Short mmCIF file of C-alpha atoms in Angstrom, two decimals:
data_model
loop_
_atom_site.label_atom_id
_atom_site.label_comp_id
_atom_site.label_asym_id
_atom_site.label_seq_id
_atom_site.Cartn_x
_atom_site.Cartn_y
_atom_site.Cartn_z
CA MET A 1 64.47 72.64 107.89
CA ASN A 2 68.19 71.88 108.18
CA ARG A 3 70.91 74.49 108.63
CA ARG A 4 71.84 74.69 104.94
CA ASP A 5 68.23 75.20 103.88
CA PHE A 6 67.73 77.74 106.59
CA ILE A 7 70.73 79.80 105.51
CA ARG A 8 69.70 79.55 101.86
CA HIS A 9 66.27 80.74 102.86
CA LEU A 10 67.81 83.84 104.37
CA GLY A 11 69.92 84.53 101.29
CA LEU A 12 73.15 84.28 103.24
CA THR A 13 75.09 81.83 101.12
CA THR A 14 77.92 82.75 98.78
CA SER A 15 80.00 80.65 96.45
CA GLY A 16 82.76 78.80 98.23
CA ALA A 17 82.16 80.34 101.64
CA ILE A 18 80.27 79.50 104.79
CA LEU A 19 78.46 82.29 106.61
CA ILE A 20 77.99 82.17 110.34
CA PRO A 21 75.67 84.70 111.98
CA VAL A 22 77.69 87.15 114.03
CA GLY A 23 78.01 90.89 114.50
CA LEU A 24 75.79 93.71 113.40
CA SER A 25 75.05 92.35 109.94
CA GLY A 26 74.97 88.77 111.14
CA CYS A 27 77.71 87.24 109.02
CA VAL A 28 81.21 85.89 109.41
CA VAL A 29 82.86 84.46 106.33
CA ALA A 30 85.00 81.37 106.50
CA PRO A 31 87.58 81.39 103.68
CA PRO A 32 86.95 79.31 100.59
CA SER A 33 89.48 76.58 99.93
CA LYS A 34 90.20 77.67 96.36
CA PRO A 35 93.90 77.15 95.59
CA LEU A 36 95.96 80.14 94.47
CA ALA A 37 98.49 80.43 91.70
CA LYS A 38 102.22 80.06 92.32
CA ALA A 39 104.09 83.24 93.33
CA LYS A 40 107.04 84.69 91.47
CA PRO A 41 110.40 85.46 93.13
CA THR A 42 111.20 88.94 94.46
CA PRO A 43 113.33 91.04 92.11
CA PRO A 44 116.29 93.13 93.27
CA VAL A 45 115.56 96.70 94.33
CA GLY A 46 116.94 99.60 92.30
CA ILE A 47 119.30 102.32 93.56
CA ALA A 48 118.49 106.01 93.61
CA THR A 49 120.02 108.42 91.14
CA GLY A 50 119.74 112.15 90.50
CA ALA A 51 116.68 114.37 90.73
CA ASP A 52 115.89 118.03 89.91
CA SER A 53 115.27 119.04 93.51
CA PRO A 54 117.22 117.74 96.48
CA LEU A 55 115.61 114.59 97.81
CA SER A 56 114.07 115.39 101.18
CA TYR A 57 112.14 113.09 103.50
CA GLY A 58 110.76 115.95 105.61
CA ASN A 59 111.37 117.17 109.13
CA PRO A 60 109.56 115.31 111.92
CA LEU A 61 108.06 117.62 114.51
CA GLN A 62 109.64 117.16 117.91
CA ARG A 63 106.75 116.59 120.31
CA PRO A 64 106.02 114.48 123.39
CA HIS A 65 104.14 111.20 123.41
CA THR A 66 100.42 111.80 124.00
CA THR A 67 97.92 109.48 125.65
CA GLY A 68 94.17 108.94 125.57
CA ASP A 69 92.80 106.18 127.77
CA GLY A 70 95.93 104.08 127.25
CA THR A 71 94.24 101.36 125.17
CA PRO A 72 96.12 100.88 121.88
CA ARG A 73 93.93 100.70 118.80
CA MET A 74 94.59 100.17 115.11
CA VAL A 75 92.39 100.84 112.07
CA VAL A 76 93.31 99.50 108.64
CA VAL A 77 91.82 101.16 105.54
CA PHE A 78 92.33 99.01 102.45
CA LEU A 79 92.14 100.75 99.07
CA ARG A 80 91.06 97.91 96.78
CA GLY A 81 92.00 98.26 93.12
CA ALA A 82 95.57 99.58 93.62
CA VAL A 83 95.66 103.32 94.12
CA ASP A 84 98.31 105.28 92.23
CA GLY A 85 100.74 106.14 95.04
CA LEU A 86 102.84 108.31 92.73
CA ASN A 87 99.88 110.66 92.32
CA VAL A 88 99.09 110.51 96.03
CA VAL A 89 102.55 111.37 97.33
CA VAL A 90 103.89 113.16 94.28
CA PRO A 91 107.65 113.36 93.52
CA HIS A 92 107.20 116.81 92.03
CA GLY A 93 110.91 117.55 92.46
CA ASP A 94 111.89 114.99 89.80
CA HIS A 95 111.60 115.85 86.10
CA ASN A 96 111.29 112.13 85.26
CA TYR A 97 107.84 112.16 86.87
CA TYR A 98 106.56 114.83 84.47
CA LYS A 99 108.31 113.25 81.49
CA ALA A 100 106.60 109.90 82.12
CA ARG A 101 103.15 111.35 82.74
CA PRO A 102 102.50 114.13 80.22
CA THR A 103 98.74 114.35 80.86
CA ILE A 104 98.15 112.80 84.28
CA ALA A 105 100.99 114.20 86.41
CA VAL A 106 99.93 116.42 89.27
CA SER A 107 101.42 119.81 88.52
CA ARG A 108 104.01 121.44 90.72
CA PRO A 109 103.04 123.30 93.91
CA GLY A 110 101.80 126.82 93.36
CA THR A 111 100.02 126.02 90.09
CA GLN A 112 96.33 125.36 89.47
CA ASN A 113 95.37 121.99 91.01
CA GLY A 114 99.03 121.59 91.90
CA ALA A 115 100.51 119.35 94.57
CA LEU A 116 100.55 120.52 98.16
CA ASP A 117 104.24 120.71 98.98
CA LEU A 118 105.39 118.46 101.81
CA THR A 119 109.19 118.30 101.70
CA GLY A 120 110.37 120.31 98.70
CA TYR A 121 110.65 117.06 96.72
CA PHE A 122 107.41 115.28 97.63
CA GLY A 123 103.93 116.78 97.59
CA LEU A 124 100.39 115.70 98.43
CA HIS A 125 97.62 115.37 95.85
CA PRO A 126 95.50 118.53 96.14
CA ALA A 127 92.33 116.50 96.72
CA LEU A 128 93.85 115.41 100.05
CA GLN A 129 93.75 118.97 101.38
CA SER A 130 91.72 117.98 104.45
CA LEU A 131 94.61 115.79 105.64
CA LEU A 132 97.24 118.52 105.30
CA PRO A 133 96.72 119.84 108.88
CA TYR A 134 97.64 116.39 110.22
CA TRP A 135 100.88 116.52 108.24
CA GLU A 136 101.66 120.00 109.46
CA ASP A 137 101.16 119.13 113.12
CA GLY A 138 103.21 115.96 112.81
CA ARG A 139 100.51 113.27 112.97
CA LEU A 140 100.51 112.12 109.33
CA ALA A 141 103.36 110.27 107.62
CA PHE A 142 103.90 108.09 104.57
CA VAL A 143 106.12 105.11 103.83
CA HIS A 144 106.93 105.53 100.16
CA ALA A 145 108.20 102.79 97.85
CA SER A 146 106.57 100.23 100.13
CA GLY A 147 104.54 97.15 99.34
CA SER A 148 104.65 93.42 98.95
CA PRO A 149 107.85 91.65 97.90
CA ASP A 150 105.71 89.40 95.73
CA VAL A 151 105.51 90.65 92.14
CA SER A 152 102.00 89.49 91.31
CA ARG A 153 99.96 91.98 89.32
CA SER A 154 96.70 90.17 90.07
CA HIS A 155 94.35 92.16 92.30
CA PHE A 156 92.95 89.01 93.90
CA GLU A 157 96.31 87.41 94.54
CA ALA A 158 98.03 90.57 95.78
CA GLN A 159 95.15 91.47 98.09
CA ASP A 160 95.13 87.95 99.46
CA TYR A 161 98.88 88.07 100.19
CA MET A 162 98.62 91.44 101.88
CA GLU A 163 95.61 90.41 103.97
CA THR A 164 97.12 87.13 105.12
CA GLY A 165 100.51 88.76 105.65
CA THR A 166 102.19 85.86 103.85
CA PRO A 167 103.26 86.97 100.34
CA GLY A 168 103.73 84.06 97.97
CA GLU A 169 102.00 81.61 100.31
CA HIS A 170 98.71 80.36 98.90
CA ASN A 171 97.47 78.19 101.71
CA THR A 172 97.32 80.58 104.65
CA ARG A 173 93.89 80.10 106.15
CA ASP A 174 93.57 83.22 108.30
CA GLY A 175 94.19 86.95 108.03
CA TRP A 176 96.91 88.74 109.99
CA MET A 177 94.42 90.96 111.86
CA ASN A 178 92.59 87.89 113.12
CA ARG A 179 95.89 86.37 114.20
CA MET A 180 96.63 89.61 116.01
CA LEU A 181 93.45 89.08 118.05
CA GLY A 182 94.89 85.74 119.11
CA VAL A 183 98.08 87.26 120.51
CA MET A 184 96.54 90.32 122.15
CA PRO A 185 95.74 90.25 125.89
CA PRO A 186 92.75 87.95 126.55
CA SER A 187 89.35 89.61 126.61
CA GLN A 188 85.84 88.38 127.35
CA SER A 189 84.38 90.84 124.85
CA PRO A 190 83.32 89.52 121.42
CA MET A 191 83.89 93.01 120.03
CA GLN A 192 87.64 93.36 119.93
CA ALA A 193 87.57 93.75 116.16
CA LEU A 194 84.98 95.51 114.01
CA THR A 195 84.82 95.65 110.23
CA LEU A 196 82.54 97.84 108.12
CA GLY A 197 80.77 95.91 105.39
CA GLU A 198 78.35 93.10 104.72
CA SER A 199 80.91 90.35 105.27
CA VAL A 200 84.15 89.78 107.11
CA PRO A 201 87.17 90.36 104.84
CA ARG A 202 90.10 88.01 104.36
CA ILE A 203 92.29 90.09 106.66
CA LEU A 204 89.97 89.35 109.62
CA THR A 205 89.04 85.79 108.76
CA GLY A 206 90.13 83.19 111.28
CA ARG A 207 89.43 81.57 114.62
CA ALA A 208 88.71 84.74 116.60
CA VAL A 209 85.22 86.22 116.53
CA VAL A 210 84.89 89.46 114.56
CA ALA A 211 81.92 91.83 114.52
CA ASN A 212 80.81 93.42 111.29
CA MET A 213 78.58 96.38 110.62
CA PRO A 214 76.89 97.28 107.32
CA THR A 215 77.89 100.55 105.72
CA GLY A 216 75.67 103.52 105.06
CA ARG A 217 72.55 104.78 106.70
CA ASP A 218 71.00 101.32 107.17
CA ALA A 219 73.77 100.12 109.46
CA THR A 220 71.84 100.52 112.71
CA ARG A 221 68.43 99.44 111.46
CA PRO A 222 67.06 96.08 112.66
CA THR A 223 67.52 93.19 110.27
CA LEU A 224 66.13 89.70 109.93
CA ILE A 225 68.42 88.36 112.62
CA ASP A 226 66.76 90.72 115.14
CA LYS A 227 63.42 88.95 114.84
CA PRO A 228 63.02 86.69 117.89
CA GLU A 229 61.80 83.72 115.87
CA VAL A 230 64.83 83.92 113.53
CA SER A 231 67.31 84.37 116.36
CA GLN A 232 65.81 81.46 118.29
CA ALA A 233 65.85 79.23 115.22
CA TYR A 234 69.55 79.93 114.69
CA ALA A 235 70.23 79.24 118.35
CA ALA A 236 68.55 75.85 118.12
CA LEU A 237 70.49 74.92 114.98
CA TYR A 238 73.90 75.92 116.29
CA ALA A 239 73.29 74.41 119.73
CA GLN A 240 74.08 71.04 118.16
CA ASP A 241 77.71 72.06 117.60
CA ALA A 242 79.72 73.43 120.52
CA ALA A 243 82.13 75.56 118.44
CA LEU A 244 79.46 76.99 116.12
CA GLY A 245 77.16 77.50 119.08
CA LYS A 246 79.77 79.59 120.88
CA SER A 247 80.47 81.63 117.71
CA TYR A 248 76.77 82.27 117.35
CA ARG A 249 76.32 83.36 120.96
CA ASP A 250 79.39 85.62 120.72
CA GLY A 251 78.03 87.12 117.52
CA ILE A 252 74.62 87.84 118.97
CA SER A 253 76.27 89.38 122.01
CA ALA A 254 78.48 91.58 119.80
CA ARG A 255 75.46 92.66 117.78
CA LYS A 256 73.50 93.70 120.84
CA GLU A 257 76.50 95.66 122.10
CA LEU A 258 76.95 97.43 118.78
CA LEU A 259 73.27 98.34 118.45
CA ALA A 260 73.23 99.65 121.99
CA ASP A 261 76.33 101.77 121.39
CA ALA A 262 75.21 103.06 118.02
CA ASN A 263 71.72 104.00 119.20
CA SER A 264 72.62 105.31 122.62
CA THR A 265 71.52 108.74 123.78
CA GLU A 266 75.15 109.81 123.86
CA GLN A 267 75.65 108.89 120.22
CA LYS A 268 72.52 110.76 119.15
CA ALA A 269 73.58 113.80 121.17
CA ALA A 270 76.94 113.81 119.42
CA ASN A 271 75.16 114.31 116.10
CA ASN A 272 73.54 117.48 117.45
CA GLY A 273 70.82 117.22 114.83
CA ALA A 274 73.22 117.79 111.93
CA PRO A 275 73.21 115.33 109.02
CA LEU A 276 76.42 113.44 108.46
CA PRO A 277 78.37 113.96 105.23
CA ASN A 278 77.67 111.58 102.39
CA GLY A 279 79.95 108.71 101.51
CA LEU A 280 82.76 107.30 103.54
CA SER A 281 82.48 109.89 106.28
CA ILE A 282 79.14 108.42 107.36
CA ASP A 283 80.81 105.11 108.13
CA THR A 284 84.06 106.44 109.56
CA ALA A 285 82.16 108.80 111.85
CA ARG A 286 80.22 105.84 113.25
CA LEU A 287 83.37 103.73 113.55
CA GLY A 288 85.24 106.51 115.33
CA ARG A 289 82.46 107.06 117.85
CA LEU A 290 82.09 103.35 118.54
CA MET A 291 85.83 102.93 119.08
CA GLN A 292 86.01 105.98 121.29
CA GLY A 293 83.03 104.90 123.40
CA ASN A 294 83.95 101.24 123.70
CA PRO A 295 87.63 100.55 124.46
CA ASP A 296 86.97 96.84 123.93
CA ILE A 297 87.09 97.58 120.18
CA ARG A 298 90.82 97.46 119.50
CA LEU A 299 90.91 96.78 115.77
CA GLY A 300 88.89 98.34 112.95
CA PHE A 301 88.82 97.67 109.22
CA VAL A 302 87.35 99.55 106.27
CA ALA A 303 87.68 98.67 102.57
CA VAL A 304 87.23 101.32 99.89
CA GLY A 305 87.11 100.44 96.19
CA GLY A 306 87.41 102.28 92.88
CA TRP A 307 91.17 102.80 92.47
CA ASP A 308 91.82 100.73 89.33
CA THR A 309 92.34 103.76 87.06
CA HIS A 310 93.32 102.26 83.70
CA THR A 311 91.55 105.04 81.79
CA ASN A 312 90.99 108.77 82.29
CA GLN A 313 92.76 108.89 85.63
CA GLY A 314 93.10 112.65 85.65
CA ASN A 315 95.80 114.71 87.33
CA GLY A 316 95.12 117.28 90.04
CA ALA A 317 91.49 117.09 88.93
CA GLY A 318 89.41 114.32 87.41
CA GLN A 319 88.58 110.73 88.30
CA LEU A 320 91.30 110.02 90.87
CA ALA A 321 90.83 113.40 92.51
CA GLY A 322 87.12 112.70 92.79
CA ARG A 323 87.87 109.56 94.81
CA LEU A 324 90.71 110.89 96.91
CA ARG A 325 88.68 113.83 98.20
CA PRO A 326 85.96 111.82 100.00
CA LEU A 327 88.63 109.39 101.20
CA ALA A 328 90.54 112.24 102.81
CA ASP A 329 87.33 113.62 104.30
CA GLY A 330 86.47 110.17 105.64
CA LEU A 331 89.88 109.76 107.27
CA ALA A 332 89.74 113.23 108.78
CA THR A 333 86.26 112.43 110.10
CA LEU A 334 87.52 109.20 111.65
CA ALA A 335 90.40 111.02 113.34
CA ARG A 336 88.06 113.68 114.68
CA GLU A 337 85.36 111.29 115.92
CA LEU A 338 87.89 109.12 117.72
CA GLY A 339 88.27 112.08 120.06
CA PRO A 340 90.89 111.45 122.78
CA ALA A 341 91.20 107.86 121.55
CA PHE A 342 92.98 109.24 118.44
CA ASN A 343 96.05 109.51 120.66
CA ASP A 344 95.92 105.74 121.17
CA THR A 345 95.16 104.93 117.54
CA VAL A 346 97.19 104.35 114.40
CA ILE A 347 95.25 104.43 111.12
CA VAL A 348 97.05 102.55 108.33
CA VAL A 349 96.04 103.00 104.69
CA ILE A 350 97.26 100.29 102.33
CA SER A 351 96.64 99.06 98.78
CA GLU A 352 97.62 95.80 97.10
CA PHE A 353 100.23 97.31 94.77
CA GLY A 354 101.05 100.56 93.00
CA ARG A 355 100.57 101.49 89.38
CA THR A 356 102.89 101.78 86.41
CA PHE A 357 105.26 104.75 86.41
CA ARG A 358 104.40 105.83 82.88
CA GLU A 359 100.87 106.70 81.82
CA ASN A 360 99.27 104.44 79.24
CA GLY A 361 97.55 105.32 75.98
CA ASN A 362 94.18 105.78 77.67
CA GLY A 363 95.18 108.50 80.05
CA GLY A 364 95.53 106.04 82.93
CA THR A 365 97.98 103.70 84.59
CA ASP A 366 98.21 99.92 84.77
CA HIS A 367 99.07 97.43 87.49
CA GLY A 368 102.46 98.23 89.02
CA HIS A 369 104.49 97.39 92.11
CA GLY A 370 105.70 99.90 94.74
CA ASN A 371 103.20 102.18 96.47
CA ALA A 372 102.89 104.43 99.51
CA MET A 373 101.46 103.41 102.91
CA TRP A 374 99.75 106.13 104.93
CA LEU A 375 100.04 106.43 108.71
CA LEU A 376 97.76 108.71 110.71
CA GLY A 377 97.57 108.85 114.49
CA GLY A 378 98.19 110.83 117.65
CA ASN A 379 101.64 109.36 118.15
CA VAL A 380 102.71 108.78 114.57
CA ARG A 381 106.11 110.35 113.84
CA GLY A 382 104.61 112.49 111.14
CA ARG A 383 105.68 115.20 108.74
CA THR A 384 108.05 112.56 107.39
CA ILE A 385 108.35 110.31 104.34
CA HIS A 386 109.62 107.10 105.89
CA GLY A 387 111.48 104.35 104.08
CA TYR A 388 114.04 104.63 101.28
CA TRP A 389 113.29 106.34 97.97
CA PRO A 390 114.77 104.25 95.12
CA GLY A 391 114.43 106.91 92.44
CA ILE A 392 112.34 106.93 89.26
CA ASP A 393 114.90 107.15 86.48
CA ASP A 394 114.83 104.32 83.95
CA LYS A 395 117.47 102.14 85.61
CA SER A 396 115.88 102.44 89.07
CA LEU A 397 112.43 101.19 88.12
CA ASN A 398 111.21 97.70 88.93
CA GLU A 399 111.22 95.69 85.68
CA GLY A 400 111.75 99.00 83.87
CA ARG A 401 108.14 100.09 84.50
CA ASP A 402 107.22 100.47 88.20
CA LEU A 403 108.32 102.17 91.38
CA ALA A 404 110.49 99.63 93.21
CA VAL A 405 109.63 98.31 96.66
CA THR A 406 112.31 99.12 99.24
CA THR A 407 110.16 98.62 102.37
CA ASP A 408 108.25 95.40 102.92
CA PHE A 409 104.74 96.26 104.12
CA ARG A 410 105.24 93.75 106.95
CA ALA A 411 108.11 95.86 108.31
CA VAL A 412 105.62 98.67 108.90
CA LEU A 413 102.91 96.42 110.33
CA ALA A 414 105.32 94.47 112.51
CA THR A 415 106.71 97.71 113.93
CA LEU A 416 103.22 98.93 114.76
CA ALA A 417 102.27 95.56 116.25
CA GLU A 418 105.30 95.57 118.52
CA LYS A 419 105.72 99.25 119.38
CA HIS A 420 102.07 100.35 119.34
CA MET A 421 99.90 97.28 119.99
CA ARG A 422 102.49 95.94 122.48
CA ILE A 423 102.75 92.47 121.03
CA GLY A 424 105.92 90.77 122.18
CA ASP A 425 108.60 89.18 120.05
CA PRO A 426 107.52 85.57 120.72
CA ALA A 427 104.12 86.28 119.19
CA MET A 428 105.50 87.98 116.08
CA GLN A 429 106.25 84.62 114.53
CA LYS A 430 102.54 83.80 114.70
CA LEU A 431 101.53 87.18 113.37
CA PHE A 432 103.86 87.25 110.35
CA PRO A 433 105.20 83.69 110.21
CA GLN A 434 107.40 84.08 107.14
CA TYR A 435 108.69 87.50 107.99
CA ALA A 436 109.42 87.55 111.71
CA ALA A 437 112.12 84.89 111.54
CA GLY A 438 115.29 86.93 111.57
CA MET A 439 114.20 89.78 109.29
CA PRO A 440 114.62 93.36 110.54
CA HIS A 441 111.43 95.32 110.98
CA ALA A 442 111.92 98.01 113.63
CA MET A 443 111.21 101.41 112.08
CA ASN A 444 111.12 104.78 113.78
CA LEU A 445 107.43 105.38 113.07
CA LEU A 446 106.18 106.60 116.47
CA VAL A 447 107.00 109.38 118.91
#
């Protein structure tokens, strides 16, 4: 049996991709070579105008820098489908918001299912209640009106640009998180990056080895790759190629490490016999404990779908609320389970683009442009809306229909790479090759 037949036998092939056994689920995905469509130029950004309440970006809490074990970590949570940032961080102080969204606007603070006031102008969706304590103690912030300078409204294209960190560039072969592994201090561990899911996402695709772990309750159960005869057969096949052989050995090593960590006595004791919550919290709890217990794991990635709310989006209650609530619980669980390592961690929540400012005829919103990035971590300069708010009156909207983008998402990521992950200037060109050349990125995001 040759390698292709063997992989087909195991059901590990997908269209346009090559799977290499590695990590907890046994797969690394090499990117398909499918060409992408041509990007459109970046439009000019609008200027702010009046609002009902004074525009306020919040008041950052003055507090000292805190430390855990001193190992910087980053977790990226990607909301696939384009979450509606205007109903996440709600501009409840602007009457234009309520005029544009007669049935789906989140009502003002103090009303039933109303926004949780943050700054007097901005508020948090009520389903995100479990994150409010992190805002209040200064460890949660948002970068509003942020996103990609590319104006694509295609989910696939926009996600690809955001994951490669090269908007408008179709031929980038690797993801920016994998490139980050290449410029971080050298490590002998094959577990510097861990993704939750059955395959490795675009953002972590590249030369560096990445471990992946299935989601849900089956994540730590043995799989086909754990059978000695299967593992030995793979070893014999990949021994014929030095590069693939090394990737395979690294992957098997990472898998053994992950299984040992996940099934250790310490991990079981931490559960204390209580069942974990359903949904995302199951996975984020496991990720948090693994990252706390193993400082070799520096990067984490989680993708969450279900945000493409073209119909029946809801307001403070309904479809979107039903998805935001477990997301918030999952993030709060991750922060809690990181333990002291939370002080060394920045959790970044991103989505490929925002949604249209005005609601459509189906009680939903369509593909838009500007969105809000979320930042959660022990040393995040929180209780603040970072960036520049362009306004939401008619003449300030992007193409007359969307929140404009005033902060390039790479400005946020480059700042975190440099100030938090301690990646020097010379390496920034490799990390964000189009962006780092002479473009400003330093933001005051950390204490």
